XYZ file of N, CA and C in Angstrom:
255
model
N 116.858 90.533 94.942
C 115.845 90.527 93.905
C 115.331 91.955 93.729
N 115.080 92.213 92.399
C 114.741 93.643 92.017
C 112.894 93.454 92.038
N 112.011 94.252 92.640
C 110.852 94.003 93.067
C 110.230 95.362 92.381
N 109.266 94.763 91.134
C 108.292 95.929 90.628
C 107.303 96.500 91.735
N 106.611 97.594 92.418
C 105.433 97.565 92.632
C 104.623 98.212 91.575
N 103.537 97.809 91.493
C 102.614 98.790 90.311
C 101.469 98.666 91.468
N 100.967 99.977 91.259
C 99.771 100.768 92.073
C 98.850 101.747 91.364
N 98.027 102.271 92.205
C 97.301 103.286 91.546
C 96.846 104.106 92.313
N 97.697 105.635 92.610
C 97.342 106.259 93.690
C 96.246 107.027 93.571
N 95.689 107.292 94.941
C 93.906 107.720 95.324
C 94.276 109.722 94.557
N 95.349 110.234 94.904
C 95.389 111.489 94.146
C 95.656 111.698 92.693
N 96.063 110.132 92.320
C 95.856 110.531 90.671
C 94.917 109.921 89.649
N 93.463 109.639 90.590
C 92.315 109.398 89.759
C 91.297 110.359 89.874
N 90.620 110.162 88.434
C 89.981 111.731 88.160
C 88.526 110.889 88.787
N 87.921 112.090 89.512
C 86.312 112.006 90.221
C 85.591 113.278 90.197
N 84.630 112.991 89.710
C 83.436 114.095 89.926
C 82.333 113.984 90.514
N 81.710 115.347 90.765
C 80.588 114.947 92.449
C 79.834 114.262 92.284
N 79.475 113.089 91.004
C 78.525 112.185 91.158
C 79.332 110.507 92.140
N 80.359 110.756 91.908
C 81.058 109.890 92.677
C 80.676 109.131 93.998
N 80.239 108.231 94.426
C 80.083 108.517 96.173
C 81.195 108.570 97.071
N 81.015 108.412 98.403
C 81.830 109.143 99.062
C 83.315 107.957 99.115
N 82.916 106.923 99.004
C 83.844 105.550 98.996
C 84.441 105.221 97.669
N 84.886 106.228 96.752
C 85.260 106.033 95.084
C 86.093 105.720 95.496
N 86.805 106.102 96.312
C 88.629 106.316 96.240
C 89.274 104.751 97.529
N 88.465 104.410 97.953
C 88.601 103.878 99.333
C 89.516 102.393 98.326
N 89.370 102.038 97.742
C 90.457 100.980 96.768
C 92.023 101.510 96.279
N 91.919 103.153 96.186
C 93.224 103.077 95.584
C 94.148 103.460 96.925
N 95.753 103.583 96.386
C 96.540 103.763 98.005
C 96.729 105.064 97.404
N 97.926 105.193 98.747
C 98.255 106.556 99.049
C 99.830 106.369 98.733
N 100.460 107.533 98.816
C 102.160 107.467 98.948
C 102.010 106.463 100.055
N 101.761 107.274 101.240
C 102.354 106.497 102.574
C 102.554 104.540 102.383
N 101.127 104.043 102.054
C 101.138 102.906 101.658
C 102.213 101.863 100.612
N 101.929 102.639 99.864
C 103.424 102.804 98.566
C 104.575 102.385 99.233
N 105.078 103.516 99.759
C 106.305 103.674 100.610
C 106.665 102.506 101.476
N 105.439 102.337 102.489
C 106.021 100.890 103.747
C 105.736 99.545 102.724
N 105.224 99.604 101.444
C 105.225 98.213 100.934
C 107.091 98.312 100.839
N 107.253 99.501 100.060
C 108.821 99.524 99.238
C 109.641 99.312 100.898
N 109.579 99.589 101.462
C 110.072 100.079 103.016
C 110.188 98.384 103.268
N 108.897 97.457 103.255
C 109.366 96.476 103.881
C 110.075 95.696 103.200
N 109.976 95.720 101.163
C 110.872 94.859 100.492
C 112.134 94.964 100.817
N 112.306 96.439 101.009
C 113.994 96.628 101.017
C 114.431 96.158 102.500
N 113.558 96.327 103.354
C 114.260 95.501 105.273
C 114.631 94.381 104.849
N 113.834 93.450 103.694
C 113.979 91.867 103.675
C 115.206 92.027 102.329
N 116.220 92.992 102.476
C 117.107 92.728 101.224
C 116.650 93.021 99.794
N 115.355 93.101 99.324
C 115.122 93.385 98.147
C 115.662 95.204 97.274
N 115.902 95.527 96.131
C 115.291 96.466 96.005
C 114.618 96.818 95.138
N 113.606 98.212 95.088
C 112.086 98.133 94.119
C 112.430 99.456 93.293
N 111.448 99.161 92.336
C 110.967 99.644 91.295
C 109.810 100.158 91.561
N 109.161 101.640 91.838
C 108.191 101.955 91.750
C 107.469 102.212 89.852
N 106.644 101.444 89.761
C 106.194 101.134 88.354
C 104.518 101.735 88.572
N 103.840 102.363 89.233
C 102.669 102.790 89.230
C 101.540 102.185 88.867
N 100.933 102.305 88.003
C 99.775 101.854 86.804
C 99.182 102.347 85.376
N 97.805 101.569 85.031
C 97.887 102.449 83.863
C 99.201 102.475 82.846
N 99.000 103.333 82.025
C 100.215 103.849 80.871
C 101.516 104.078 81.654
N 101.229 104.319 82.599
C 102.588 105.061 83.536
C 103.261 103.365 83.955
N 102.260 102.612 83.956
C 103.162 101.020 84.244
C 103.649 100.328 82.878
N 103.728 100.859 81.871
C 103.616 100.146 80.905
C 105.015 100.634 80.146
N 104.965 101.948 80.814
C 106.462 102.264 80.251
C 107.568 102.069 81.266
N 106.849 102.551 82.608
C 108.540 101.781 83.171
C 108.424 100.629 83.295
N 107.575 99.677 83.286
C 107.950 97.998 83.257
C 109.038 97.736 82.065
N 109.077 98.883 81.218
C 109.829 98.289 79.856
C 110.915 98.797 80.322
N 111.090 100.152 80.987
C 112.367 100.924 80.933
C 112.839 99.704 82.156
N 112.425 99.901 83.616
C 113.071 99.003 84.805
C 113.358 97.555 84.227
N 114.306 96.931 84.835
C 114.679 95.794 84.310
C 113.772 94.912 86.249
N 113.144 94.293 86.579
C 112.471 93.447 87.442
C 112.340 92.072 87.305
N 112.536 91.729 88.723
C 112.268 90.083 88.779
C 110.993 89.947 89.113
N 110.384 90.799 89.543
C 108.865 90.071 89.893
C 108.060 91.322 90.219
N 106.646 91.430 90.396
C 105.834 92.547 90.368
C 105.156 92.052 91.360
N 104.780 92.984 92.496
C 103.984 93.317 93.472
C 102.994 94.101 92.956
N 101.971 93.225 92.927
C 100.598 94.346 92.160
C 99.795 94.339 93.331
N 99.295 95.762 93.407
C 98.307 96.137 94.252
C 97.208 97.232 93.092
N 97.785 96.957 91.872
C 97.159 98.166 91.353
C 95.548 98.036 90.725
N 94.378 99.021 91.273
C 93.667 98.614 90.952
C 92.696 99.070 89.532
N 93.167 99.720 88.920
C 92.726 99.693 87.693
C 92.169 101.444 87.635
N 92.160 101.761 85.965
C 91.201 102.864 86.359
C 89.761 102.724 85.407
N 88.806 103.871 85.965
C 87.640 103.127 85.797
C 86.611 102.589 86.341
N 85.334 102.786 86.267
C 84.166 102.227 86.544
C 83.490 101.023 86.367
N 84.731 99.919 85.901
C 83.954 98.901 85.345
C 84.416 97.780 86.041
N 83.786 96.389 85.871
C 84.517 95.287 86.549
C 85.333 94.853 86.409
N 86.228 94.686 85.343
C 87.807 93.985 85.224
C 89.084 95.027 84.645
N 88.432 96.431 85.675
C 89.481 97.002 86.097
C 91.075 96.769 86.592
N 90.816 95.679 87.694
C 91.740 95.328 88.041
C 92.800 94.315 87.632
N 92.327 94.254 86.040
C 92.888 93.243 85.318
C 93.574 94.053 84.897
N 94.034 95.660 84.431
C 94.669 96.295 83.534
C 96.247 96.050 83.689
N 96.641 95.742 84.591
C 98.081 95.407 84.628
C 98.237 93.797 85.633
């Protein structure tokens, strides 16, 4: 099975110093990224890194996927952030 992940990494959301110190503590990192993709592929799968945002919207179209692993949490200050993908 071909396995989307879509994410939203902690270095590619924009913050400024009104931020508190826990803005970022929701989004991942590569490393995280990586051992999700790391464990699909031990169990036979392989993935599609599909990101979030605009950046998920075009490779969901370009990758051809059987199913999406969402961890992604949105961008934004608001509550149904995490609805964006």
């Amino acid at each position: 099975m071909r396995i989307g992940l879509a994410y939203d990494l902690k270095d590619r959301v924009p913050v400024n110093g009104t931020h508190p110190d826990d803005a970022l503590e929701e989004y991942d990192s590569h490393e995280t990224v990586e051992g999700i993709a790391a464990a699909h592929e031990a169990a036979g799968h392989s993935t599609a890194r599909l990101g979030g945002g605009r950046e998920f919207l075009d490779d969901i179209l370009r990758e051809k996927v059987d199913l999406v692993f969402n961890i992604a949490e949105g961008l934004g200050n608001y509550r149904s952030r995490e609805a964006q993908v």
